[in-house]
Amino acid sequence: MKYTDINFNNKTILITGGAGFIGSNIAFYFQKNYPEATVVVFDKFRNNETFSNGNLKSFGHYKNLLGFKGIVISGDITNKYDLKDLEISYKFDYIFHEAAISDTTVEEQDIMLKTNVNAYEDLLKIAIKHNANMIYASSAATYGDSNRFEVGYEEPNNAYGFSKVMMDNITAKYLKQNLSISIVGLKYFNVYGPREFYKNNTASMVVQFAHQLLKGLTPKLFEGSDKILRDFIYIEDIIQANIKACNPKKSGIYNVGTSKARSFEDIVNVLQKELSINNGKEYISNPFVGQYQFFTQANIDTTKEYLEYEPKYSLEDGIKKYIPNIIKLYKIEVEGK
């Protein structure tokens, strides 16, 4: 489905983090709808390097790009030479900046800030030189302990959320300069959908609960999960927001969610219904208290007004559409069939 009247054919589009979950979905959106567009995927593909928490430093995976016909570049957004090569080798019309350390449990603050904050400003300078509209991934993690999910009420409670606030601050600074390009930051809430599998244990609880059920296990939820409410958003609505952000009525920072908070209990209930599996539920203590958001619900009034964004998928609709992909990858990657 095309979400805008813009003709992206014959345009050159950069997607950083393009081998990751959201970036790869954006890449295939352009390939499907605008086959004459030049799509450049730039990603720090995974290796065996891990952070102190044991998680991979990069989740970019070639399997997310199987069938992709565009340009693929392995590089690091914190490497000035890699960015300079992008700057002189192409003339971009649009930049989708999805690359980031998105693991909220990462404790290496120096790497977090270099990657998420400093590299963003470097890319923004390229966008300005190329006269390319910039669309970048912010996050609902910026709100942290806030009980008001509107821009200007951020209270991050981890380094990741802090880094995204700093990105948004950079955007606010540049928007005062009356630039010829648009800059849109999208505060993603809890995203789920195809191509997230390779995020491993940082993938959404939708796929993690589904795998527990498919293995015949009892889903493990944190105690009080019926009171842990999040704004879960299906990947198709994230794509919609990104495409509409290419031509905003106004540059700025916008929430991207459904505006409806749902519980983790709801996820398990919907999955059990769609998979026709009922293994009950097991409750465990939450080890992330202090770094954990117990409630998120996007206020999308300005997103609707300035991006003409309208969420299409309820939690039930999104999970139902996602189930065939979950089962397929489970059979291939988990069972090896």
Coordinates of C-alpha atoms in Angstrom, one line a residue:
M1 CA 0.0 0.0 0.0
K2 CA 1.3 3.5 -0.9
Y3 CA 1.0 5.9 1.9
T4 CA 1.8 9.1 0.0
D5 CA 1.5 10.8 -3.4
I6 CA 5.2 11.3 -3.6
N7 CA 6.8 9.4 -6.5
F8 CA 10.0 8.0 -5.1
N9 CA 11.0 6.4 -8.4
N10 CA 14.4 7.9 -9.6
K11 CA 15.0 9.1 -6.0
T12 CA 18.0 8.0 -4.0
I13 CA 17.2 6.8 -0.5
L14 CA 19.5 6.0 2.4
I15 CA 18.4 3.7 5.1
T16 CA 20.8 3.3 8.0
G17 CA 20.3 0.2 10.1
G18 CA 18.7 -1.2 6.9
A19 CA 19.5 -4.8 7.9
G20 CA 17.6 -4.5 11.1
F21 CA 14.0 -4.9 12.0
I22 CA 12.4 -1.6 11.0
G23 CA 15.0 -0.5 8.4
S24 CA 14.7 -3.7 6.4
N25 CA 10.9 -3.3 6.3
I26 CA 11.3 0.2 5.0
A27 CA 13.7 -1.0 2.3
F28 CA 11.2 -3.6 1.0
Y29 CA 8.4 -1.0 1.1
F30 CA 10.4 1.0 -1.5
Q31 CA 11.4 -2.0 -3.5
K32 CA 7.8 -3.1 -3.8
N33 CA 6.2 0.2 -4.5
Y34 CA 9.0 2.2 -6.3
P35 CA 11.2 -0.2 -8.2
E36 CA 13.0 2.6 -10.0
A37 CA 14.2 4.1 -6.7
T38 CA 17.8 3.7 -5.7
V39 CA 17.7 2.3 -2.2
V40 CA 21.0 2.2 -0.2
V41 CA 21.1 0.1 2.9
F42 CA 23.9 0.9 5.3
D43 CA 24.3 -1.3 8.3
K44 CA 26.9 -2.5 10.8
F45 CA 26.1 -6.2 10.3
R46 CA 26.4 -8.4 13.3
N47 CA 29.5 -10.3 14.4
N48 CA 30.3 -12.0 17.7
E49 CA 31.0 -8.8 19.6
T50 CA 28.8 -8.4 22.7
F51 CA 28.1 -5.7 25.3
S52 CA 28.7 -6.4 29.0
N53 CA 25.1 -7.6 29.3
G54 CA 25.9 -10.4 26.9
N55 CA 23.8 -9.1 24.0
L56 CA 25.1 -8.5 20.5
K57 CA 26.5 -5.1 19.6
S58 CA 24.7 -5.2 16.3
F59 CA 21.5 -7.0 15.3
G60 CA 21.8 -6.4 11.5
H61 CA 21.3 -9.7 9.7
Y62 CA 21.6 -10.6 6.0
K63 CA 18.5 -12.8 6.3
N64 CA 16.3 -9.7 6.8
L65 CA 17.4 -8.6 3.3
L66 CA 16.9 -11.8 1.4
G67 CA 15.3 -10.8 -1.9
F68 CA 16.5 -7.2 -1.6
K69 CA 17.7 -5.8 -5.0
G70 CA 19.2 -2.5 -3.8
I71 CA 22.6 -1.5 -2.7
V72 CA 24.0 -2.9 0.6
I73 CA 26.9 -1.3 2.4
S74 CA 28.5 -2.7 5.6
G75 CA 29.7 0.2 7.6
D76 CA 29.6 2.0 11.0
I77 CA 27.8 5.3 11.5
T78 CA 30.4 6.2 14.2
N79 CA 33.2 5.9 11.6
K80 CA 33.9 9.3 10.0
Y81 CA 35.4 7.7 6.9
D82 CA 32.4 5.5 6.3
L83 CA 30.1 8.5 6.5
K84 CA 32.4 10.6 4.3
D85 CA 32.3 7.8 1.7
L86 CA 28.5 8.0 1.8
E87 CA 28.5 11.7 1.4
I88 CA 30.7 11.8 -1.6
S89 CA 29.5 8.7 -3.4
Y90 CA 25.7 9.5 -3.4
K91 CA 23.3 12.4 -3.6
F92 CA 20.5 11.4 -1.3
D93 CA 16.9 12.7 -1.5
Y94 CA 15.7 11.0 1.7
I95 CA 17.5 9.6 4.7
F96 CA 15.8 7.2 7.0
H97 CA 18.0 6.9 10.1
E98 CA 17.1 3.7 11.9
A99 CA 20.6 2.7 13.0
A100 CA 21.1 2.8 16.8
I101 CA 21.9 0.8 19.9
S102 CA 18.3 0.1 20.8
D103 CA 19.0 -2.3 23.7
T104 CA 17.7 -0.6 26.8
T105 CA 19.8 -2.7 29.1
V106 CA 23.2 -1.7 27.6
E107 CA 25.3 -0.1 30.3
E108 CA 28.2 1.3 28.1
Q109 CA 27.0 4.9 28.1
D110 CA 30.0 6.1 26.0
I111 CA 29.2 3.8 23.1
M112 CA 25.5 4.5 23.4
L113 CA 26.0 8.3 23.1
K114 CA 28.6 8.1 20.3
T115 CA 26.3 5.8 18.3
N116 CA 22.9 7.3 19.0
V117 CA 23.7 11.0 19.5
N118 CA 27.0 12.1 17.9
A119 CA 26.5 10.0 14.7
Y120 CA 23.0 11.4 14.3
E121 CA 24.3 14.9 14.0
D122 CA 26.9 13.8 11.6
L123 CA 24.2 12.2 9.4
L124 CA 22.0 15.3 9.7
K125 CA 24.9 17.4 8.4
I126 CA 25.0 15.1 5.3
A127 CA 21.3 15.5 4.9
I128 CA 21.6 19.3 4.9
K129 CA 24.4 19.2 2.3
H130 CA 22.4 16.8 0.1
N131 CA 19.2 18.7 0.6
A132 CA 17.7 15.4 1.8
N133 CA 14.7 15.2 4.1
M134 CA 15.6 13.4 7.3
I135 CA 13.4 10.9 9.1
Y136 CA 14.9 9.3 12.2
A137 CA 13.9 6.9 14.9
S138 CA 13.3 8.4 18.3
S139 CA 11.7 6.3 21.0
A140 CA 9.0 6.1 23.7
A141 CA 11.8 5.2 26.0
T142 CA 12.4 9.0 26.2
Y143 CA 9.3 9.2 28.4
G144 CA 10.6 6.8 31.0
D145 CA 8.9 7.5 34.3
S146 CA 6.7 10.3 32.9
N147 CA 3.0 9.8 33.1
R148 CA 2.4 12.2 30.2
F149 CA 3.3 10.9 26.8
E150 CA 3.7 14.1 24.9
V151 CA 6.8 15.8 23.5
G152 CA 8.3 18.0 26.2
Y153 CA 7.5 15.6 29.1
E154 CA 10.4 13.2 28.8
E155 CA 11.8 11.6 31.9
P156 CA 14.2 8.8 30.6
N157 CA 15.2 6.2 33.1
N158 CA 18.0 4.5 31.1
A159 CA 20.9 5.5 28.9
Y160 CA 19.0 4.5 25.7
G161 CA 16.1 6.8 26.5
F162 CA 18.5 9.6 27.4
S163 CA 20.4 9.2 24.1
K164 CA 17.1 9.6 22.2
V165 CA 16.2 12.7 24.2
M166 CA 19.6 14.2 23.1
M167 CA 18.8 13.3 19.5
D168 CA 15.5 15.2 19.8
N169 CA 17.3 18.1 21.3
I170 CA 19.7 18.2 18.4
T171 CA 16.7 18.3 16.0
A172 CA 15.1 21.1 17.9
K173 CA 18.3 23.1 17.6
Y174 CA 18.6 22.6 13.8
L175 CA 14.9 23.4 13.3
K176 CA 15.6 26.9 14.5
Q177 CA 17.9 27.4 11.5
N178 CA 15.1 27.6 8.9
L179 CA 16.5 24.8 6.8
S180 CA 15.4 23.9 3.3
I181 CA 14.9 20.2 4.4
S182 CA 12.3 18.7 6.7
I183 CA 13.4 16.8 9.8
V184 CA 11.0 14.4 11.5
G185 CA 11.7 12.4 14.6
L186 CA 9.4 9.4 15.2
K187 CA 9.0 8.3 18.8
Y188 CA 8.3 4.6 18.3
F189 CA 6.3 2.8 21.0
N190 CA 6.4 -1.0 21.3
V191 CA 6.9 -2.2 17.8
Y192 CA 6.3 -5.9 16.7
G193 CA 6.1 -7.7 13.4
P194 CA 8.0 -9.5 10.7
R195 CA 11.9 -9.2 10.5
E196 CA 12.3 -8.7 14.3
F197 CA 13.3 -12.4 14.9
Y198 CA 17.0 -11.6 14.6
K199 CA 16.9 -9.1 17.5
N200 CA 17.2 -12.3 19.7
N201 CA 16.1 -11.6 23.3
T202 CA 15.4 -8.0 22.6
A203 CA 12.6 -8.9 20.1
S204 CA 9.1 -8.0 21.1
M205 CA 7.2 -10.1 23.7
V206 CA 4.8 -10.9 20.9
V207 CA 7.3 -13.2 19.2
Q208 CA 8.9 -14.3 22.5
F209 CA 5.6 -15.4 24.0
A210 CA 4.6 -17.1 20.6
H211 CA 7.8 -19.2 20.7
Q212 CA 7.2 -20.2 24.2
L213 CA 3.7 -21.4 23.2
L214 CA 5.0 -23.2 20.1
K215 CA 7.6 -25.0 22.2
G216 CA 4.8 -26.3 24.4
L217 CA 5.9 -24.1 27.3
T218 CA 3.9 -22.1 29.7
P219 CA 4.3 -18.3 28.9
K220 CA 6.3 -16.5 31.6
L221 CA 5.0 -13.1 32.5
F222 CA 6.2 -10.6 35.1
E223 CA 4.1 -10.5 38.2
G224 CA 1.3 -7.9 37.8
S225 CA 1.5 -8.2 34.0
D226 CA -2.2 -7.4 33.8
K227 CA -1.3 -3.9 35.1
I228 CA 1.8 -3.5 32.9
L229 CA 0.3 -1.6 29.9
R230 CA 2.1 -0.7 26.8
D231 CA 1.2 0.9 23.4
F232 CA 1.9 -2.0 21.0
I233 CA 2.2 -1.0 17.4
Y234 CA 2.4 -3.3 14.3
I235 CA 5.2 -2.7 11.9
E236 CA 2.9 -1.7 9.0
D237 CA 1.9 1.4 11.0
I238 CA 5.5 2.2 11.6
I239 CA 6.1 2.1 7.9
Q240 CA 3.1 4.3 7.3
A241 CA 4.5 6.9 9.7
N242 CA 7.9 6.9 8.1
I243 CA 6.6 7.4 4.6
K244 CA 4.2 10.1 5.6
A245 CA 7.1 11.8 7.4
C246 CA 8.8 12.3 4.1
N247 CA 6.5 15.3 3.4
P248 CA 5.3 16.6 6.7
K249 CA 3.0 19.6 7.1
K250 CA 5.5 20.6 9.8
S251 CA 8.9 19.3 10.8
G252 CA 9.1 18.1 14.4
I253 CA 9.1 15.1 16.8
Y254 CA 6.0 12.9 16.8
N255 CA 4.7 9.9 18.7
V256 CA 4.0 6.8 16.7
G257 CA 1.7 4.4 18.5
T258 CA -1.9 3.3 18.5
S259 CA -3.0 5.6 21.5
K260 CA -4.4 2.4 23.1
A261 CA -2.5 0.8 26.0
R262 CA -2.7 -3.0 26.3
S263 CA -1.4 -5.5 28.8
F264 CA 1.1 -8.3 28.3
E265 CA -1.7 -10.5 29.5
D266 CA -3.6 -9.4 26.4
I267 CA -0.8 -10.5 24.1
V268 CA -0.7 -14.0 25.6
N269 CA -4.5 -14.3 25.4
V270 CA -4.6 -13.2 21.7
L271 CA -1.7 -15.5 20.8
Q272 CA -3.3 -18.5 22.5
K273 CA -6.5 -17.9 20.7
E274 CA -4.8 -17.4 17.3
L275 CA -2.5 -20.4 17.8
S276 CA -5.2 -22.6 19.3
I277 CA -2.8 -23.3 22.2
N278 CA -3.6 -22.8 25.9
N279 CA -0.7 -23.6 28.2
G280 CA -1.8 -21.3 31.0
K281 CA 0.5 -18.7 32.4
E282 CA 3.5 -18.6 34.8
Y283 CA 4.4 -15.4 36.8
I284 CA 8.0 -14.4 37.6
S285 CA 9.5 -11.4 39.5
N286 CA 10.6 -8.4 37.4
P287 CA 14.4 -8.0 37.5
F288 CA 14.3 -4.6 35.7
V289 CA 12.4 -2.5 38.3
G290 CA 13.9 1.0 38.1
Q291 CA 14.7 0.7 34.4
Y292 CA 11.2 -0.4 33.4
Q293 CA 8.2 1.4 32.0
F294 CA 5.0 0.1 33.5
F295 CA 2.7 2.2 31.3
T296 CA 3.0 3.8 27.9
Q297 CA 0.3 5.2 25.7
A298 CA 1.0 7.5 22.8
N299 CA -0.7 10.8 22.4
I300 CA -0.9 11.0 18.6
D301 CA -2.9 14.1 18.1
T302 CA 0.0 16.1 16.5
T303 CA 1.0 13.0 14.5
K304 CA -2.4 12.9 13.0
E305 CA -2.4 16.6 12.4
Y306 CA 1.0 17.1 10.8
L307 CA 1.8 13.7 9.3
E308 CA -1.8 12.7 8.5
Y309 CA -1.0 9.4 10.3
E310 CA -3.8 7.1 11.4
P311 CA -3.0 3.7 13.0
K312 CA -4.7 0.8 11.1
Y313 CA -3.9 -2.2 13.3
S314 CA -5.3 -3.1 16.7
L315 CA -3.3 -5.6 18.8
E316 CA -5.7 -8.4 17.6
D317 CA -5.3 -7.4 13.9
G318 CA -1.5 -7.1 14.1
I319 CA -1.0 -10.4 15.8
K320 CA -3.4 -12.2 13.5
K321 CA -1.4 -10.9 10.5
Y322 CA 1.9 -11.7 12.1
I323 CA 1.1 -15.3 13.1
P324 CA 2.0 -17.0 9.7
N325 CA 5.4 -15.3 9.7
I326 CA 6.0 -16.3 13.3
I327 CA 5.2 -19.9 12.6
K328 CA 7.3 -20.0 9.4
L329 CA 10.4 -18.6 11.1
Y330 CA 9.9 -20.8 14.1
K331 CA 10.0 -23.9 11.9
I332 CA 13.0 -22.7 10.0
E333 CA 15.2 -21.1 12.7
V334 CA 14.1 -22.9 15.8
E335 CA 13.1 -26.4 14.6
G336 CA 15.5 -26.4 11.6
K337 CA 12.8 -27.7 9.2

